[in-house]
Short mmCIF file of C-alpha atoms in Angstrom, two decimals:
data_model
loop_
_atom_site.label_atom_id
_atom_site.label_comp_id
_atom_site.label_asym_id
_atom_site.label_seq_id
_atom_site.Cartn_x
_atom_site.Cartn_y
_atom_site.Cartn_z
CA MET A 1 -41.50 -12.22 -32.82
CA PRO A 2 -37.70 -11.86 -32.52
CA VAL A 3 -35.91 -14.99 -31.35
CA SER A 4 -34.36 -13.21 -28.33
CA ARG A 5 -37.81 -12.07 -27.16
CA LEU A 6 -39.19 -15.59 -27.64
CA HIS A 7 -36.33 -17.00 -25.54
CA SER A 8 -37.06 -14.49 -22.78
CA LEU A 9 -40.76 -15.43 -22.73
CA LEU A 10 -39.92 -19.12 -22.71
CA LEU A 11 -37.49 -18.69 -19.82
CA ALA A 12 -40.06 -16.64 -17.93
CA SER A 13 -42.71 -19.31 -18.36
CA LEU A 14 -40.32 -21.98 -17.08
CA LEU A 15 -39.47 -19.86 -14.05
CA GLY A 16 -43.07 -18.81 -13.44
CA SER A 17 -42.32 -15.08 -13.64
CA THR A 18 -42.60 -12.09 -15.94
CA PRO A 19 -39.49 -11.27 -18.01
CA LEU A 20 -37.35 -8.40 -16.79
CA ASP A 21 -37.16 -5.24 -18.86
CA THR A 22 -33.76 -5.63 -20.51
CA GLN A 23 -33.63 -1.85 -21.05
CA GLN A 24 -33.77 -1.09 -17.33
CA ARG A 25 -30.42 0.22 -16.06
CA PRO A 26 -29.25 0.08 -12.40
CA CYS A 27 -29.26 3.85 -11.91
CA ASP A 28 -32.69 4.40 -13.50
CA THR A 29 -35.70 5.11 -11.32
CA PRO A 30 -36.29 1.85 -9.42
CA SER A 31 -39.03 -0.45 -10.61
CA SER A 32 -40.46 -3.60 -9.08
CA LEU A 33 -38.64 -5.91 -11.49
CA GLY A 34 -35.64 -3.74 -12.26
CA PRO A 35 -32.12 -4.17 -10.90
CA SER A 36 -31.48 -3.05 -7.32
CA ARG A 37 -30.31 0.55 -7.24
CA ASP A 38 -28.71 0.01 -3.83
CA LEU A 39 -26.64 -2.92 -5.08
CA TYR A 40 -25.80 -1.87 -8.63
CA CYS A 41 -25.62 1.94 -8.67
CA MET A 42 -22.69 3.86 -7.14
CA GLU A 43 -23.31 7.52 -6.45
CA LEU A 44 -20.00 9.38 -6.69
CA ILE A 45 -19.25 12.01 -4.05
CA PRO A 46 -17.72 15.38 -5.03
CA ALA A 47 -14.35 16.01 -3.44
CA PRO A 48 -14.03 19.06 -1.16
CA GLY A 49 -13.91 22.25 -3.18
CA THR A 50 -15.70 20.67 -6.13
CA ALA A 51 -18.98 22.28 -7.22
CA GLY A 52 -21.40 21.60 -10.07
CA ILE A 53 -19.97 18.19 -10.98
CA SER A 54 -21.82 14.93 -10.38
CA GLY A 55 -21.51 11.33 -11.40
CA ARG A 56 -22.55 7.79 -10.77
CA VAL A 57 -21.40 4.36 -11.85
CA GLU A 58 -23.66 1.54 -12.99
CA LEU A 59 -22.60 -1.99 -12.06
CA GLY A 60 -23.99 -3.86 -15.03
CA HIS A 61 -23.38 -7.44 -16.10
CA PRO A 62 -21.19 -7.89 -19.18
CA PRO A 63 -22.80 -9.99 -21.91
CA GLY A 64 -22.25 -13.71 -21.70
CA LEU A 65 -23.84 -17.12 -22.03
CA PHE A 66 -25.30 -17.08 -18.53
CA THR A 67 -27.57 -14.78 -16.57
CA VAL A 68 -24.80 -13.84 -14.11
CA ALA A 69 -21.31 -13.09 -15.36
CA VAL A 70 -18.56 -14.70 -13.30
CA ALA A 71 -14.81 -15.02 -13.50
CA PRO A 72 -13.20 -18.48 -13.74
CA ASP A 73 -12.78 -18.55 -9.94
CA GLY A 74 -16.46 -17.72 -9.37
CA ARG A 75 -16.19 -14.01 -8.58
CA SER A 76 -18.87 -11.78 -10.04
CA ARG A 77 -17.85 -9.60 -12.98
CA PHE A 78 -19.26 -6.12 -13.49
CA GLN A 79 -19.40 -3.85 -16.50
CA LEU A 80 -18.84 -0.35 -15.12
CA ILE A 81 -20.57 2.55 -16.88
CA LEU A 82 -19.77 6.08 -15.71
CA GLN A 83 -22.42 8.78 -16.12
CA ALA A 84 -20.82 12.19 -15.53
CA SER A 85 -22.27 15.67 -15.84
CA GLY A 86 -21.11 19.19 -15.18
CA LEU A 87 -17.48 18.58 -16.15
CA PRO A 88 -16.01 21.89 -17.38
CA ALA A 89 -13.09 22.32 -19.73
CA PRO A 90 -10.11 20.71 -17.94
CA THR A 91 -8.03 23.85 -18.41
CA SER A 92 -10.56 25.84 -16.37
CA LEU A 93 -9.45 23.87 -13.26
CA GLY A 94 -5.75 24.51 -13.67
CA ARG A 95 -2.98 22.98 -15.72
CA TYR A 96 -5.07 19.98 -16.77
CA ARG A 97 -5.92 18.54 -20.17
CA SER A 98 -8.01 15.44 -19.54
CA PHE A 99 -10.44 13.78 -17.17
CA VAL A 100 -9.56 10.20 -16.22
CA ALA A 101 -11.65 7.59 -14.38
CA TRP A 102 -9.73 5.10 -12.24
CA VAL A 103 -10.87 1.75 -10.82
CA MET A 104 -8.69 0.43 -7.97
CA PRO A 105 -8.89 -2.02 -5.06
CA LEU A 106 -9.51 -0.47 -1.66
CA THR A 107 -5.80 -0.45 -0.84
CA MET A 108 -5.30 1.75 -3.93
CA ASP A 109 -1.95 0.05 -4.53
CA SER A 110 -2.75 -0.87 -8.13
CA VAL A 111 -4.94 0.26 -11.02
CA VAL A 112 -7.50 -2.23 -12.34
CA SER A 113 -8.84 0.01 -15.10
CA ARG A 114 -8.41 3.56 -16.39
CA ARG A 115 -10.33 5.46 -19.05
CA VAL A 116 -10.29 9.01 -20.38
CA VAL A 117 -13.84 10.27 -19.86
CA GLY A 118 -16.06 13.28 -20.37
CA ASN A 119 -19.67 14.24 -19.79
CA GLY A 120 -22.21 11.56 -20.62
CA ARG A 121 -21.98 7.76 -20.47
CA THR A 122 -18.61 6.06 -20.76
CA SER A 123 -17.61 2.44 -20.20
CA ILE A 124 -14.73 2.42 -17.73
CA GLY A 125 -13.97 -1.29 -17.82
CA ILE A 126 -14.94 -4.72 -16.57
CA VAL A 127 -13.87 -5.75 -13.04
CA ASP A 128 -14.21 -8.92 -10.98
CA LEU A 129 -13.77 -7.26 -7.58
CA GLU A 130 -16.54 -7.06 -4.99
CA LYS A 131 -14.91 -4.13 -3.19
CA PHE A 132 -13.27 -1.36 -5.20
CA THR A 133 -12.82 2.39 -5.43
CA VAL A 134 -13.63 4.70 -8.35
CA LEU A 135 -11.94 8.08 -8.73
CA LEU A 136 -12.45 10.74 -11.38
CA THR A 137 -9.48 13.08 -11.64
CA ALA A 138 -8.31 15.99 -13.73
CA GLU A 139 -4.86 15.16 -15.13
CA PRO A 140 -2.23 17.20 -17.00
CA ASP A 141 -1.64 14.28 -19.39
CA ALA A 142 -4.08 11.60 -20.56
CA ARG A 143 -1.27 9.03 -20.55
CA VAL A 144 -0.67 9.06 -16.78
CA THR A 145 -0.65 5.60 -15.21
CA ARG A 146 -1.45 6.65 -11.63
CA PRO A 147 -3.82 9.34 -10.34
CA ARG A 148 -1.69 12.42 -9.75
CA GLY A 149 -3.97 15.35 -10.47
CA ARG A 150 -6.97 16.89 -8.80
CA VAL A 151 -9.67 14.48 -7.63
CA LEU A 152 -13.19 15.61 -8.51
CA LEU A 153 -15.39 12.60 -7.72
CA ARG A 154 -14.86 9.44 -5.70
CA GLY A 155 -16.90 6.49 -4.56
CA GLN A 156 -16.73 2.89 -3.40
CA SER A 157 -18.64 -0.19 -4.45
CA PRO A 158 -21.84 -1.12 -2.57
CA ALA A 159 -20.09 -4.11 -0.98
CA THR A 160 -18.07 -1.68 1.18
CA ARG A 161 -21.09 -0.31 3.01
CA LEU A 162 -20.41 -2.37 6.13
CA TYR A 163 -16.94 -0.85 6.34
CA PRO A 164 -16.26 2.06 8.74
CA PRO A 165 -17.79 5.27 7.36
CA ASP A 166 -14.46 7.10 7.38
CA LEU A 167 -12.85 4.60 5.00
CA LEU A 168 -13.99 6.59 1.99
CA GLN A 169 -12.63 9.79 3.49
CA LEU A 170 -9.27 8.07 3.81
CA THR A 171 -8.94 8.11 0.02
CA LEU A 172 -8.54 11.87 0.24
CA GLY A 173 -5.03 11.30 1.52
CA SER A 174 -3.93 10.24 -1.94
CA MET A 175 -5.39 13.40 -3.46
CA THR A 176 -3.09 15.86 -1.71
CA GLY A 177 0.29 14.55 -2.79
CA PRO A 178 3.13 14.84 -0.30
CA GLY A 179 1.11 16.71 2.30
CA ASP A 180 -0.56 20.00 3.03
CA SER A 181 2.18 22.56 3.44
CA SER A 182 -0.22 24.99 5.05
CA ALA A 183 -0.14 22.88 8.23
CA GLN A 184 3.63 23.09 8.27
CA ASP A 185 3.74 26.86 7.95
CA ARG A 186 1.05 27.59 10.52
CA GLY A 187 2.09 29.02 13.88
CA SER A 188 1.24 27.39 17.16
CA SER A 189 -0.33 28.42 20.44
CA HIS A 190 2.71 27.84 22.67
CA GLU A 191 6.48 27.77 22.49
CA PRO A 192 7.97 24.53 23.89
CA THR A 193 11.47 25.31 22.67
CA ALA A 194 13.63 27.72 20.74
CA ALA A 195 13.96 24.98 18.10
CA LYS A 196 10.82 26.44 16.51
CA THR A 197 13.11 28.67 14.46
CA ASP A 198 14.15 25.62 12.43
CA THR A 199 12.01 26.19 9.33
CA THR A 200 13.53 23.20 7.50
CA LEU A 201 11.63 20.69 9.65
CA ARG A 202 8.91 18.93 7.66
CA TRP A 203 6.53 16.05 8.22
CA THR A 204 7.66 12.75 6.74
CA THR A 205 5.85 9.54 5.96
CA VAL A 206 5.86 6.83 8.61
CA PRO A 207 8.53 4.28 7.58
CA MET A 208 7.00 0.88 6.87
CA PRO A 209 8.58 -2.60 6.72
CA ARG A 210 9.16 -3.98 3.25
CA GLY A 211 6.35 -6.08 1.84
CA LEU A 212 3.64 -4.50 4.01
CA THR A 213 0.94 -2.88 1.89
CA MET A 214 -0.65 0.19 3.43
CA PHE A 215 -3.29 2.52 2.05
CA PRO A 216 -1.41 5.04 -0.09
CA ALA A 217 -4.09 7.46 1.05
CA GLU A 218 -3.17 6.86 4.68
CA MET A 219 0.53 7.18 3.93
CA GLY A 220 -0.21 10.53 2.29
CA LEU A 221 -1.86 12.02 5.36
CA ARG A 222 -0.01 14.61 7.43
CA PRO A 223 -0.98 15.96 10.87
CA ALA A 224 -2.55 19.42 10.88
CA LEU A 225 0.08 20.51 13.41
CA LYS A 226 3.44 22.18 13.29
CA PRO A 227 6.22 19.56 13.24
CA TRP A 228 8.65 19.84 16.14
CA LEU A 229 11.88 18.30 17.39
CA PRO A 230 14.36 19.67 19.93
CA SER A 231 17.63 21.05 18.63
CA GLY A 232 20.57 23.12 19.79
CA GLU A 233 23.63 22.44 21.88
CA ALA A 234 23.39 19.78 24.60
CA PRO A 235 25.83 17.66 26.61
CA PRO A 236 26.61 14.13 25.37
CA ILE A 237 24.57 11.21 26.65
CA ARG A 238 25.88 8.91 29.39
CA GLY A 239 25.07 5.29 30.09
CA GLY A 240 22.56 4.48 32.79
CA GLU A 241 23.88 4.16 36.37
CA ARG A 242 22.67 2.21 39.38
CA VAL A 243 21.87 4.36 42.43
CA ARG A 244 21.49 2.42 45.68
CA VAL A 245 19.39 4.42 48.13
CA SER A 246 18.93 3.75 51.85
CA ASP A 247 15.94 4.57 54.03
CA GLY A 248 15.78 8.32 54.67
CA ASP A 249 18.14 9.33 51.84
CA THR A 250 17.62 12.24 49.45
CA ILE A 251 18.59 12.06 45.78
CA ARG A 252 18.44 14.61 42.96
CA LEU A 253 16.88 13.80 39.61
CA GLY A 254 17.03 16.25 36.71
CA ALA A 255 15.53 16.15 33.21
CA GLY A 256 17.19 17.99 30.36
CA PRO A 257 18.39 17.87 26.74
CA VAL A 258 21.24 15.58 25.69
CA ARG A 259 23.09 14.84 22.50
CA ARG A 260 23.34 11.28 21.23
CA SER A 261 23.77 9.24 18.07
CA VAL A 262 21.57 6.36 16.91
CA ASN A 263 22.71 4.39 13.85
CA GLY A 264 25.12 7.15 12.88
CA ARG A 265 22.54 9.94 13.13
CA ARG A 266 23.01 12.66 15.77
CA HIS A 267 19.90 13.70 17.66
CA THR A 268 18.99 16.11 20.43
CA MET A 269 16.95 14.11 22.92
CA PHE A 270 15.95 14.20 26.60
CA ALA A 271 17.33 12.30 29.60
CA PHE A 272 17.17 11.98 33.37
CA ASN A 273 20.54 12.98 34.85
CA GLY A 274 22.00 12.88 31.35
CA GLN A 275 21.50 9.09 31.10
CA HIS A 276 19.68 6.70 28.76
CA PRO A 277 17.87 5.10 30.46
CA GLY A 278 17.63 7.20 33.59
CA PRO A 279 19.39 6.02 36.77
CA LEU A 280 18.30 2.64 38.10
CA ILE A 281 17.04 3.54 41.58
CA GLU A 282 17.50 0.57 43.91
CA VAL A 283 15.86 0.55 47.36
CA ALA A 284 14.86 -1.97 50.01
CA ARG A 285 11.21 -2.69 50.61
CA GLY A 286 9.79 -0.48 53.35
CA SER A 287 12.19 2.38 52.65
CA GLU A 288 11.12 6.02 52.43
CA ILE A 289 13.22 8.48 50.39
CA THR A 290 13.06 12.04 49.06
CA VAL A 291 13.59 12.91 45.38
CA VAL A 292 14.26 16.54 44.43
CA TYR A 293 13.30 16.87 40.77
CA SER A 294 14.76 19.69 38.61
CA ASN A 295 13.15 20.44 35.26
CA ARG A 296 15.77 21.64 32.77
CA LEU A 297 13.55 20.88 29.79
CA PRO A 298 12.16 23.64 27.52
CA LEU A 299 8.60 22.62 28.47
CA PRO A 300 6.67 21.68 31.64
CA SER A 301 7.16 18.21 33.08
CA SER A 302 6.75 15.93 36.11
CA VAL A 303 7.78 12.48 37.33
CA HIS A 304 5.22 9.71 37.77
CA TRP A 305 6.37 6.72 39.83
CA HIS A 306 4.59 4.00 37.89
CA GLY A 307 3.10 1.23 40.01
CA ILE A 308 4.41 2.46 43.37
CA ARG A 309 1.90 2.67 46.24
CA LEU A 310 2.60 6.12 47.68
CA ASP A 311 0.94 9.30 48.92
CA ASN A 312 -1.26 10.89 46.29
CA ARG A 313 0.57 14.23 46.37
CA SER A 314 3.76 12.52 45.14
CA ASP A 315 2.13 10.54 42.31
CA GLY A 316 3.37 13.00 39.67
CA THR A 317 0.19 13.50 37.63
CA PRO A 318 -0.30 17.21 36.80
CA GLY A 319 -3.89 18.33 36.96
CA LEU A 320 -4.74 15.63 39.49
CA THR A 321 -2.04 15.46 42.16
CA GLN A 322 0.26 18.43 41.49
CA PRO A 323 0.80 21.35 39.10
CA ALA A 324 3.21 20.67 36.24
CA VAL A 325 6.78 21.60 37.06
CA PRO A 326 7.60 24.57 34.81
CA ALA A 327 10.81 24.88 32.81
CA GLY A 328 13.53 25.76 35.30
CA GLY A 329 11.40 24.70 38.28
CA GLU A 330 11.74 22.09 41.02
CA PHE A 331 9.41 19.72 42.85
CA THR A 332 10.05 17.47 45.83
CA TYR A 333 8.64 13.93 45.89
CA ARG A 334 8.49 11.82 49.03
CA LEU A 335 8.34 8.15 48.13
CA ARG A 336 7.74 5.00 50.15
CA PHE A 337 8.12 1.48 48.80
CA PRO A 338 5.82 -1.07 50.45
CA ASP A 339 6.05 -3.67 47.66
CA THR A 340 8.89 -5.69 46.19
CA GLY A 341 9.23 -5.58 42.43
CA ILE A 342 10.47 -3.80 39.33
CA TYR A 343 8.82 -0.48 38.43
CA TRP A 344 9.53 2.50 36.22
CA TYR A 345 9.35 6.27 36.35
CA HIS A 346 8.51 8.71 33.57
CA PRO A 347 6.88 12.14 32.93
CA HIS A 348 3.14 12.65 32.83
CA VAL A 349 3.25 15.77 30.63
CA ARG A 350 3.31 15.32 26.83
CA GLU A 351 4.38 11.71 27.18
CA ASP A 352 4.42 11.45 23.37
CA ILE A 353 7.41 13.83 23.35
CA GLN A 354 9.14 13.27 26.67
CA GLN A 355 8.98 9.47 26.85
CA GLU A 356 9.69 9.16 23.12
CA LEU A 357 12.86 11.22 23.49
CA GLY A 358 14.24 9.20 26.41
CA LEU A 359 12.73 10.21 29.74
CA TYR A 360 12.29 6.88 31.49
CA GLY A 361 14.07 4.80 34.13
CA ASN A 362 13.59 1.78 36.38
CA LEU A 363 13.00 1.35 40.11
CA LEU A 364 14.10 -1.92 41.73
CA VAL A 365 12.57 -2.58 45.14
CA ARG A 366 14.40 -5.42 46.85
CA PRO A 367 12.71 -7.87 49.21
CA ASP A 368 13.49 -8.34 52.87
CA GLU A 369 16.18 -10.89 53.60
CA ALA A 370 13.62 -13.36 54.93
CA ASP A 371 11.71 -13.24 51.66
CA GLY A 372 14.76 -13.05 49.39
CA TYR A 373 15.02 -14.66 46.00
CA ALA A 374 17.15 -17.69 45.28
CA PRO A 375 20.85 -16.90 44.83
CA VAL A 376 22.18 -16.06 41.37
CA ASN A 377 25.56 -15.19 39.91
CA ARG A 378 24.37 -11.79 38.80
CA GLU A 379 21.35 -9.72 37.77
CA ALA A 380 20.48 -7.70 34.67
CA VAL A 381 17.82 -5.00 34.41
CA LEU A 382 16.50 -4.42 30.89
CA ILE A 383 14.27 -1.55 29.80
CA LEU A 384 12.81 -1.67 26.30
CA ASP A 385 11.94 1.24 24.04
CA ASP A 386 11.67 2.15 20.38
CA LEU A 387 12.19 5.22 18.21
CA LEU A 388 10.43 6.20 15.00
CA ALA A 389 13.03 7.30 12.45
CA THR A 390 13.70 7.53 8.74
CA ASP A 391 17.08 7.64 6.99
CA ALA A 392 16.98 11.41 7.50
CA GLY A 393 16.47 11.23 11.27
CA LEU A 394 13.64 11.13 13.80
CA VAL A 395 10.10 11.52 12.51
CA PRO A 396 8.87 14.88 13.90
CA LEU A 397 6.52 15.21 16.84
CA GLY A 398 3.47 17.46 17.06
CA ASP A 399 4.03 20.92 18.50
CA GLU A 400 0.51 21.72 19.70
CA SER A 401 -0.63 18.19 20.57
CA PRO A 402 0.20 14.50 20.04
CA THR A 403 0.06 13.25 16.46
CA HIS A 404 -0.14 9.47 16.89
CA ALA A 405 -1.10 8.44 20.41
CA LEU A 406 -1.21 10.16 23.77
CA MET A 407 1.34 7.87 25.44
CA GLY A 408 3.68 7.49 22.45
CA ARG A 409 3.86 5.86 19.05
CA PHE A 410 5.11 2.66 17.46
CA GLY A 411 8.75 2.88 16.47
CA ASN A 412 10.96 1.05 13.99
CA GLN A 413 14.26 1.34 15.89
CA PHE A 414 14.30 -1.04 18.85
CA LEU A 415 16.32 -0.05 21.92
CA VAL A 416 17.42 -2.09 24.93
CA ASN A 417 18.78 0.01 27.80
CA GLY A 418 18.94 2.90 25.35
CA GLU A 419 21.11 1.03 22.85
CA PRO A 420 20.13 -0.17 19.35
CA PHE A 421 22.58 -3.12 19.53
CA PHE A 422 22.55 -4.15 23.17
CA ARG A 423 24.72 -7.16 24.02
CA LEU A 424 25.16 -9.08 27.27
CA ARG A 425 27.91 -11.69 27.63
CA VAL A 426 27.46 -14.52 30.14
CA GLN A 427 29.65 -17.42 31.18
CA ARG A 428 28.67 -21.05 30.72
CA GLY A 429 26.83 -22.26 33.79
CA GLU A 430 26.05 -18.75 35.13
CA VAL A 431 22.62 -18.09 36.58
CA VAL A 432 21.36 -14.64 35.62
CA ARG A 433 18.22 -13.03 37.00
CA PHE A 434 16.60 -10.63 34.54
CA TYR A 435 14.33 -7.75 35.52
#
């Protein structure tokens, strides 16, 4: 009897069990004493548009002195064997010459192993990761160091099964390069502005802080919408003003395009009364006023008086309390202010566009004299905002619908009272009340 077989029988007798069939592989038909197919066999999924190609990866144990192979820090090590079938000649898929298998962590920010492969069984490396991704791509050059060609098969290790089911789909973002141009060239169902004629506008990646690792797949995704930003001639922006309103007064508030610069870049944006932020409306508690709103935007709009207890018809929520104010239209709001405090006003139509581009302002409702605040030297009202921009300018917005979030998106350019470098000088000993 061979020595190795004798050792197996001896070990089995010590453990009180029957020796495992050393020829059993993880992707073979399961047997009672064979390795777990669920834990040690990765079925690879064909990418969209791929037909007739299949594959799977066996997570075997590399040979060693012990039953379980581990790295020096205790992590399990796996010998990955790719079994592929149905691969045609690479040239039949386009300008490709080789098939390459890639092993990467889930963030796909580095390559753990790469092998040129073909049909049949191929060792694609030894890894000591519990969670990893395997891609099989067609490449124009076998010497490439990152997957750049067409992805045919992809899969993730069994340890990722408790992850969200769309995580694997996210890897498709890295398969399409800089984005799907078909989404950029597609027309849309409505015309918010004449700026649609700007055919140079393209989706860009979301700028990220240095040192923050994101899924390259996620960074490669582009919205399936036409990118849009306003353009054209517009008056220059003005600084925000304070408008003190008495009981029974009427004021006019208009929304329209403006021209402004942020960090040396000129943008066409939106503003109330040509101001960033919109006018600070200051009233006394208990006052009732009238606001005549004029929409000079290229798309429908409204004004919602956020946090104010008022009559429902003046709440400014199209579809619930009023119809949207069309471009060139007007709407009259009648407001009452029963509560002291600081509030804000903004549109409730395509907030992702209109708020993002500057349509917001504050309301300051002062208390009665009997309930007044302690005296101060002065007051300062601050309104915070952010813009999402690259070195080339603002990141586009979605024409047909929001692209990031209904109420807006996270920006990388912080603004205080509409300014990227807001400063406030105070004197020693001053008491300043901030709103």
